[in-house]
Tab-separated table of C-alpha atoms in Angstrom:
chain	number	residue	atom	x	y	z
A	1	MET	CA	-38.006	-17.571	-41.522
A	2	GLU	CA	-37.826	-21.218	-42.641
A	3	ALA	CA	-38.597	-21.957	-46.271
A	4	LEU	CA	-38.235	-24.446	-49.120
A	5	ALA	CA	-36.541	-22.884	-52.130
A	6	PHE	CA	-36.552	-24.450	-55.599
A	7	TYR	CA	-33.261	-24.147	-57.500
A	8	GLY	CA	-33.450	-26.702	-60.312
A	9	ILE	CA	-34.777	-30.072	-61.379
A	10	GLY	CA	-34.477	-32.323	-58.335
A	11	ASP	CA	-33.052	-29.458	-56.256
A	12	ILE	CA	-35.210	-28.144	-53.396
A	13	ARG	CA	-33.412	-26.734	-50.364
A	14	TYR	CA	-34.480	-25.998	-46.799
A	15	GLU	CA	-33.226	-22.501	-46.027
A	16	GLN	CA	-33.677	-19.417	-43.925
A	17	LYS	CA	-35.226	-16.580	-45.938
A	18	ASP	CA	-36.179	-12.997	-45.199
A	19	ARG	CA	-39.768	-12.575	-44.091
A	20	PRO	CA	-41.949	-10.810	-46.715
A	21	ARG	CA	-42.705	-7.117	-46.277
A	22	LEU	CA	-45.754	-5.128	-47.296
A	23	GLU	CA	-44.984	-3.108	-50.410
A	24	LYS	CA	-48.501	-2.244	-51.595
A	25	GLU	CA	-51.514	-0.961	-49.687
A	26	ASP	CA	-53.699	-3.905	-50.771
A	27	GLU	CA	-51.295	-6.654	-49.672
A	28	VAL	CA	-51.584	-9.054	-46.750
A	29	ILE	CA	-48.923	-11.117	-45.002
A	30	ILE	CA	-50.088	-14.580	-43.934
A	31	LYS	CA	-48.581	-16.758	-41.240
A	32	VAL	CA	-48.792	-20.140	-42.964
A	33	LYS	CA	-50.346	-23.031	-41.046
A	34	TYR	CA	-50.581	-25.793	-43.666
A	35	ALA	CA	-49.215	-25.966	-47.216
A	36	GLY	CA	-49.879	-28.792	-49.658
A	37	ILE	CA	-47.741	-30.383	-52.354
A	38	CYS	CA	-49.561	-30.149	-55.690
A	39	GLY	CA	-49.141	-32.618	-58.539
A	40	SER	CA	-47.843	-29.739	-60.641
A	41	ASP	CA	-45.161	-29.138	-57.991
A	42	LEU	CA	-43.919	-32.692	-58.491
A	43	SER	CA	-43.920	-32.295	-62.274
A	44	ARG	CA	-41.841	-29.130	-62.003
A	45	TYR	CA	-39.498	-30.846	-59.546
A	46	LYS	CA	-38.991	-33.871	-61.805
A	47	LYS	CA	-39.221	-32.481	-65.348
A	48	LEU	CA	-39.535	-28.729	-65.788
A	49	GLY	CA	-37.505	-26.911	-63.182
A	50	PRO	CA	-38.311	-23.531	-61.595
A	51	LEU	CA	-39.413	-20.378	-63.368
A	52	THR	CA	-37.250	-18.398	-60.961
A	53	PRO	CA	-34.346	-20.393	-59.471
A	54	GLY	CA	-34.122	-19.986	-55.712
A	55	ASN	CA	-37.736	-18.852	-55.358
A	56	ILE	CA	-39.826	-20.098	-52.432
A	57	PHE	CA	-41.951	-22.967	-53.771
A	58	GLY	CA	-45.596	-23.974	-53.143
A	59	HIS	CA	-49.037	-22.459	-53.729
A	60	GLU	CA	-51.709	-24.404	-51.771
A	61	CYS	CA	-52.083	-23.079	-48.242
A	62	SER	CA	-54.057	-21.780	-45.307
A	63	GLY	CA	-53.030	-19.576	-42.413
A	64	ILE	CA	-53.590	-16.571	-40.162
A	65	VAL	CA	-53.476	-12.923	-41.176
A	66	GLU	CA	-50.338	-11.411	-39.678
A	67	GLU	CA	-50.261	-7.928	-41.227
A	68	VAL	CA	-52.442	-5.915	-43.624
A	69	GLY	CA	-51.904	-2.974	-45.941
A	70	ASN	CA	-53.573	0.396	-45.354
A	71	LYS	CA	-56.342	-0.165	-47.909
A	72	VAL	CA	-57.279	-3.707	-46.854
A	73	THR	CA	-60.853	-3.984	-45.565
A	74	ASN	CA	-61.980	-7.563	-46.248
A	75	VAL	CA	-59.721	-9.221	-43.666
A	76	GLY	CA	-58.042	-8.212	-40.432
A	77	VAL	CA	-55.134	-9.300	-38.277
A	78	ASP	CA	-55.653	-12.769	-36.701
A	79	ASP	CA	-58.344	-13.788	-39.206
A	80	ARG	CA	-58.183	-17.432	-40.254
A	81	VAL	CA	-57.958	-17.606	-44.052
A	82	ALA	CA	-57.590	-19.789	-47.106
A	83	VAL	CA	-55.426	-18.474	-49.931
A	84	CYS	CA	-56.281	-18.309	-53.623
A	85	PRO	CA	-52.765	-18.489	-55.093
A	86	GLN	CA	-53.548	-17.217	-58.590
A	87	LEU	CA	-52.055	-13.838	-59.477
A	88	LYS	CA	-53.738	-12.051	-62.402
A	89	CYS	CA	-52.524	-8.890	-64.082
A	90	GLY	CA	-55.924	-7.138	-63.926
A	91	GLU	CA	-55.069	-5.008	-66.962
A	92	CYS	CA	-55.461	-7.247	-70.009
A	93	GLU	CA	-58.620	-7.717	-72.060
A	94	ALA	CA	-59.253	-11.130	-70.494
A	95	CYS	CA	-59.010	-9.792	-66.934
A	96	LYS	CA	-61.232	-6.802	-67.709
A	97	SER	CA	-63.873	-9.173	-69.097
A	98	GLY	CA	-63.644	-11.449	-66.038
A	99	TYR	CA	-62.070	-14.333	-67.972
A	100	PHE	CA	-59.077	-14.584	-65.664
A	101	ALA	CA	-58.022	-18.061	-66.825
A	102	ALA	CA	-57.156	-16.477	-70.189
A	103	CYS	CA	-54.897	-13.821	-68.664
A	104	PRO	CA	-51.552	-14.211	-70.483
A	105	ASN	CA	-49.718	-13.247	-67.291
A	106	LEU	CA	-51.661	-15.500	-64.912
A	107	LEU	CA	-49.363	-17.264	-62.449
A	108	VAL	CA	-49.514	-18.725	-58.977
A	109	ILE	CA	-47.405	-17.816	-55.992
A	110	GLY	CA	-44.360	-20.047	-55.900
A	111	ALA	CA	-43.686	-19.523	-59.621
A	112	LYS	CA	-42.144	-16.060	-60.031
A	113	GLU	CA	-43.373	-14.619	-56.732
A	114	PRO	CA	-42.462	-16.241	-53.383
A	115	GLY	CA	-44.760	-19.139	-52.475
A	116	CYS	CA	-46.139	-20.684	-49.313
A	117	PHE	CA	-43.622	-23.372	-48.382
A	118	ALA	CA	-42.456	-20.916	-45.752
A	119	SER	CA	-43.330	-19.467	-42.361
A	120	TYR	CA	-44.968	-16.476	-44.060
A	121	THR	CA	-46.312	-15.653	-47.496
A	122	LYS	CA	-47.755	-12.515	-49.102
A	123	VAL	CA	-50.768	-12.114	-51.422
A	124	PRO	CA	-53.232	-9.399	-52.478
A	125	ALA	CA	-56.147	-9.079	-50.038
A	126	GLU	CA	-58.651	-10.104	-52.732
A	127	ASN	CA	-56.987	-13.535	-52.809
A	128	LEU	CA	-58.151	-14.406	-49.297
A	129	LEU	CA	-61.253	-16.174	-48.005
A	130	LYS	CA	-62.183	-16.009	-44.327
A	131	LEU	CA	-62.639	-19.424	-42.764
A	132	PRO	CA	-65.710	-20.336	-40.713
A	133	ASP	CA	-64.874	-21.726	-37.263
A	134	ASP	CA	-65.894	-25.243	-38.328
A	135	VAL	CA	-63.489	-25.421	-41.294
A	136	THR	CA	-60.007	-26.493	-40.206
A	137	PHE	CA	-56.699	-25.205	-41.549
A	138	GLU	CA	-56.011	-28.684	-42.958
A	139	GLU	CA	-59.277	-28.686	-44.918
A	140	ALA	CA	-58.666	-25.131	-46.083
A	141	ALA	CA	-55.287	-26.080	-47.555
A	142	LEU	CA	-57.182	-28.182	-50.118
A	143	ILE	CA	-59.609	-25.474	-51.212
A	144	GLU	CA	-57.447	-24.543	-54.203
A	145	PRO	CA	-57.231	-28.063	-55.741
A	146	SER	CA	-60.963	-28.474	-55.164
A	147	SER	CA	-61.505	-25.200	-57.005
A	148	VAL	CA	-59.437	-26.503	-59.917
A	149	VAL	CA	-61.895	-29.396	-60.262
A	150	LEU	CA	-64.939	-27.168	-59.969
A	151	HIS	CA	-63.598	-24.767	-62.580
A	152	GLY	CA	-63.693	-27.636	-65.043
A	153	LEU	CA	-67.000	-29.165	-63.973
A	154	PHE	CA	-68.790	-25.817	-64.139
A	155	GLN	CA	-68.002	-25.803	-67.878
A	156	THR	CA	-69.612	-29.196	-68.521
A	157	GLN	CA	-73.223	-30.306	-68.913
A	158	LEU	CA	-73.065	-32.563	-65.840
A	159	GLN	CA	-76.522	-32.908	-64.306
A	160	PRO	CA	-78.272	-35.223	-61.835
A	161	GLY	CA	-78.728	-38.727	-63.168
A	162	LYS	CA	-75.644	-38.729	-65.405
A	163	THR	CA	-72.776	-41.233	-65.453
A	164	VAL	CA	-69.170	-40.115	-64.973
A	165	ALA	CA	-65.816	-41.874	-65.405
A	166	VAL	CA	-62.755	-40.434	-63.647
A	167	TYR	CA	-59.329	-41.494	-64.931
A	168	GLY	CA	-56.787	-41.113	-62.145
A	169	CYS	CA	-57.404	-41.075	-58.396
A	170	GLY	CA	-54.833	-38.641	-57.120
A	171	THR	CA	-55.965	-35.515	-55.308
A	172	ILE	CA	-57.699	-34.032	-58.362
A	173	GLY	CA	-59.333	-37.320	-59.324
A	174	LEU	CA	-60.640	-37.997	-55.825
A	175	LEU	CA	-62.064	-34.501	-55.646
A	176	ALA	CA	-63.617	-35.032	-59.087
A	177	CYS	CA	-65.310	-38.213	-57.840
A	178	GLN	CA	-66.758	-36.337	-54.881
A	179	TRP	CA	-67.895	-33.318	-56.849
A	180	ALA	CA	-69.489	-35.466	-59.531
A	181	LYS	CA	-71.661	-37.070	-56.851
A	182	LEU	CA	-72.408	-33.670	-55.317
A	183	PHE	CA	-73.492	-32.478	-58.767
A	184	GLY	CA	-75.989	-35.339	-58.724
A	185	ALA	CA	-74.273	-37.967	-60.868
A	186	GLU	CA	-76.046	-41.293	-60.532
A	187	ARG	CA	-72.903	-43.343	-61.167
A	188	VAL	CA	-69.250	-42.455	-60.779
A	189	ILE	CA	-66.667	-44.931	-62.057
A	190	ALA	CA	-63.103	-44.439	-60.759
A	191	ILE	CA	-60.155	-45.790	-62.783
A	192	ASP	CA	-56.592	-46.109	-61.473
A	193	ILE	CA	-53.680	-48.555	-61.376
A	194	ASP	CA	-53.294	-48.153	-57.588
A	195	SER	CA	-55.573	-50.355	-55.459
A	196	GLU	CA	-55.244	-48.134	-52.391
A	197	LYS	CA	-56.305	-45.060	-54.323
A	198	LEU	CA	-59.266	-46.955	-55.752
A	199	GLN	CA	-60.411	-47.968	-52.292
A	200	LEU	CA	-60.166	-44.356	-51.161
A	201	ALA	CA	-62.199	-43.327	-54.212
A	202	LYS	CA	-64.856	-45.843	-53.158
A	203	GLU	CA	-64.853	-44.403	-49.629
A	204	LEU	CA	-65.281	-40.890	-51.019
A	205	GLY	CA	-68.209	-41.635	-53.294
A	206	ALA	CA	-67.220	-43.668	-56.357
A	207	ASP	CA	-69.895	-46.254	-57.121
A	208	GLU	CA	-67.583	-48.586	-59.049
A	209	ILE	CA	-63.848	-48.950	-59.534
A	210	ILE	CA	-61.733	-50.278	-62.390
A	211	LYS	CA	-58.098	-51.292	-62.103
A	212	PRO	CA	-56.483	-51.598	-65.558
A	213	GLU	CA	-54.967	-54.983	-66.429
A	214	LYS	CA	-52.642	-56.053	-69.212
A	215	SER	CA	-54.914	-58.903	-70.283
A	216	VAL	CA	-58.107	-56.832	-70.561
A	217	SER	CA	-58.411	-53.313	-71.924
A	218	THR	CA	-59.795	-50.569	-69.697
A	219	TYR	CA	-62.218	-49.772	-72.503
A	220	SER	CA	-63.621	-53.337	-72.415
A	221	LYS	CA	-64.039	-53.176	-68.652
A	222	LEU	CA	-65.770	-49.815	-68.841
A	223	MET	CA	-68.150	-51.039	-71.547
A	224	GLU	CA	-68.950	-54.060	-69.394
A	225	VAL	CA	-69.691	-51.888	-66.376
A	226	THR	CA	-71.871	-49.510	-68.389
A	227	GLU	CA	-73.593	-52.276	-70.404
A	228	ASN	CA	-71.917	-50.996	-73.595
A	229	LYS	CA	-73.463	-47.560	-73.161
A	230	GLY	CA	-70.425	-45.533	-72.150
A	231	VAL	CA	-70.582	-42.512	-69.872
A	232	ASP	CA	-71.952	-39.004	-70.192
A	233	LEU	CA	-68.732	-37.379	-68.979
A	234	ALA	CA	-65.171	-38.731	-68.885
A	235	ILE	CA	-62.642	-36.812	-66.781
A	236	GLU	CA	-58.892	-37.127	-67.345
A	237	ALA	CA	-57.268	-36.398	-63.982
A	238	ALA	CA	-54.144	-38.553	-64.123
A	239	GLY	CA	-52.061	-36.447	-66.474
A	240	SER	CA	-50.573	-39.552	-68.100
A	241	VAL	CA	-49.971	-40.199	-71.778
A	242	GLN	CA	-51.987	-43.416	-71.699
A	243	THR	CA	-55.101	-42.037	-70.007
A	244	SER	CA	-55.000	-38.882	-72.124
A	245	GLU	CA	-55.652	-41.198	-75.059
A	246	GLU	CA	-57.956	-43.755	-73.433
A	247	VAL	CA	-60.338	-41.144	-72.079
A	248	PHE	CA	-61.762	-40.562	-75.570
A	249	ALA	CA	-63.187	-44.092	-75.652
A	250	ALA	CA	-65.338	-43.668	-72.561
A	251	PRO	CA	-68.187	-41.285	-73.513
A	252	LYS	CA	-71.397	-42.293	-75.238
A	253	LYS	CA	-72.527	-40.529	-78.404
A	254	GLY	CA	-72.793	-36.803	-77.752
A	255	GLY	CA	-70.855	-37.132	-74.492
A	256	GLU	CA	-68.086	-35.005	-73.044
A	257	VAL	CA	-64.406	-35.276	-72.185
A	258	LEU	CA	-62.888	-32.961	-69.585
A	259	PHE	CA	-59.114	-32.638	-69.248
A	260	LEU	CA	-57.911	-31.655	-65.775
A	261	GLY	CA	-54.541	-33.426	-65.936
A	262	ILE	CA	-51.425	-32.313	-67.804
A	263	PRO	CA	-49.119	-35.090	-69.103
A	264	TYR	CA	-46.092	-32.861	-69.856
A	265	SER	CA	-45.306	-35.237	-72.738
A	266	ASP	CA	-46.307	-35.587	-76.361
A	267	ILE	CA	-49.617	-37.377	-76.993
A	268	THR	CA	-50.177	-39.537	-80.067
A	269	LEU	CA	-53.741	-40.711	-80.668
A	270	LYS	CA	-54.375	-44.091	-82.220
A	271	ARG	CA	-56.961	-44.048	-84.975
A	272	PHE	CA	-59.524	-45.789	-82.740
A	273	TYR	CA	-59.433	-43.024	-80.131
A	274	PHE	CA	-59.421	-40.179	-82.628
A	275	GLU	CA	-62.389	-41.657	-84.461
A	276	ARG	CA	-64.285	-41.790	-81.168
A	277	ILE	CA	-64.088	-37.993	-81.035
A	278	VAL	CA	-65.545	-37.712	-84.528
A	279	ARG	CA	-68.001	-40.612	-84.672
A	280	GLN	CA	-69.329	-40.098	-81.152
A	281	GLU	CA	-69.537	-36.334	-81.737
A	282	LEU	CA	-67.775	-35.660	-78.454
A	283	THR	CA	-67.334	-32.297	-76.793
A	284	VAL	CA	-63.734	-32.057	-75.570
A	285	ARG	CA	-62.929	-29.435	-72.950
A	286	GLY	CA	-59.721	-28.280	-71.400
A	287	SER	CA	-59.772	-26.552	-68.027
A	288	TRP	CA	-57.022	-24.301	-66.757
A	289	ASN	CA	-56.618	-22.987	-63.231
A	290	ALA	CA	-59.404	-22.221	-60.763
A	291	VAL	CA	-60.557	-18.607	-60.897
A	292	SER	CA	-63.585	-16.764	-62.250
A	293	ALA	CA	-65.462	-13.511	-61.740
A	294	PRO	CA	-66.061	-12.043	-59.257
A	295	PHE	CA	-62.510	-12.928	-58.216
A	296	PRO	CA	-61.485	-15.385	-56.896
A	297	GLY	CA	-64.728	-16.959	-58.098
A	298	ARG	CA	-67.538	-19.350	-57.314
A	299	GLU	CA	-65.105	-22.264	-57.404
A	300	PHE	CA	-63.592	-21.078	-54.113
A	301	THR	CA	-66.800	-19.929	-52.452
A	302	THR	CA	-68.625	-23.140	-53.369
A	303	THR	CA	-65.809	-25.277	-51.984
A	304	LEU	CA	-65.826	-23.306	-48.753
A	305	GLN	CA	-69.595	-23.681	-48.408
A	306	PHE	CA	-69.530	-27.443	-48.933
A	307	LEU	CA	-66.643	-27.854	-46.490
A	308	LYS	CA	-68.586	-25.889	-43.897
A	309	GLU	CA	-71.658	-28.072	-44.455
A	310	GLY	CA	-69.582	-31.262	-44.188
A	311	LYS	CA	-70.537	-32.408	-47.695
A	312	LEU	CA	-67.017	-32.275	-49.128
A	313	ARG	CA	-64.455	-34.489	-47.405
A	314	THR	CA	-60.785	-33.691	-47.761
A	315	LYS	CA	-59.188	-35.075	-44.584
A	316	PRO	CA	-59.292	-38.737	-45.735
A	317	MET	CA	-57.091	-37.716	-48.662
A	318	ILE	CA	-54.256	-36.450	-46.438
A	319	SER	CA	-51.591	-39.149	-46.128
A	320	HIS	CA	-48.661	-37.191	-44.685
A	321	ARG	CA	-48.124	-34.211	-42.394
A	322	LEU	CA	-44.510	-33.075	-42.314
A	323	PRO	CA	-42.327	-30.223	-41.042
A	324	LEU	CA	-40.714	-28.086	-43.728
A	325	ASN	CA	-37.210	-29.317	-42.944
A	326	GLU	CA	-38.182	-32.774	-44.229
A	327	GLY	CA	-39.290	-31.307	-47.559
A	328	PRO	CA	-36.168	-31.867	-49.710
A	329	ASP	CA	-35.851	-35.505	-48.694
A	330	PHE	CA	-39.566	-36.161	-49.123
A	331	PHE	CA	-39.718	-34.626	-52.608
A	332	HIS	CA	-36.853	-36.927	-53.577
A	333	LYS	CA	-38.605	-39.986	-52.131
A	334	ILE	CA	-41.872	-39.290	-53.963
A	335	ALA	CA	-40.167	-38.480	-57.261
A	336	SER	CA	-38.028	-41.622	-57.115
A	337	GLY	CA	-40.941	-43.864	-56.155
A	338	LYS	CA	-39.480	-44.705	-52.756
A	339	GLU	CA	-42.519	-43.259	-50.944
A	340	LYS	CA	-46.219	-43.552	-51.785
A	341	ALA	CA	-48.356	-40.594	-50.862
A	342	MET	CA	-51.752	-39.089	-51.447
A	343	LYS	CA	-52.035	-35.515	-50.228
A	344	VAL	CA	-48.950	-34.250	-48.430
A	345	LEU	CA	-49.246	-31.255	-46.123
A	346	PHE	CA	-46.421	-29.333	-44.538
A	347	GLU	CA	-47.294	-28.368	-40.962
A	348	VAL	CA	-45.689	-24.955	-41.018
A	349	GLY	CA	-47.379	-23.200	-38.116
A	350	LYS	CA	-46.498	-25.738	-35.448
């Protein structure tokens, strides 16, 4: 089968790999239809390298059930499915308590186990969600990143009538803008350096947009927009060093900061930003992964429901649809800044 294998920093190869085989009675083989490039995939490609050199990359996908193990009852052959890519151990104290995000062995497919940038992938049956007829494979390929956002928001105090600032309008940030409005936020303020991303944020529900400038601080602009009140919840979704610091200036007294992005670099806080945490008595939350109990969790089932009802829009975020054989060149173009992209999907099942 065709696949994209990750060998080292900047080294992804289009290859022919052996098709996965069922080894356990609870496993399912999926014929992949669409697979998305995650921001974490790009970070690994540019900075970190693979956990297992030569492993099939990718973890966001949808597809059709091809083969099931003897004990599988929740899905059948030819079912249309979305894939939860998180693999938990199921044996540790965290897993037994239902706190899967704290599992010390939690990974996604594409890390140590073969991923979904391939014709076929394999996951436990409990990792699958059946798709309603009115949810497309393209939409379903974005269920996992949406669930990442929801996992964080479910931990906050976000309620109807609140004000939210979202730093970064990539896939996670755009989904955060949408979900904040669906949670009932009265005002959502999107912040990004890219004008096109800001316009897309506006289309998807942001009430106001801020583009940082050298002459005026983002903090000053935000205070102007909020009439010096600040916001109830500030979400860091860019994963940059600068926004990971600036986000602390956004909330009002008693407000919250939610980190969804990962900068993969050291962060040094200026005194002004650190004092905001203390003087504003902020609640600072980190959010990791997308799963909860009962597995895979309400993050996935809620996303699926809102997609079915047409309340969550993911298609406007898709900028590219590519065959797998263009993967190595496209990763290089994105990483080197030669190509701008929002959500990139590989059309595998064509």
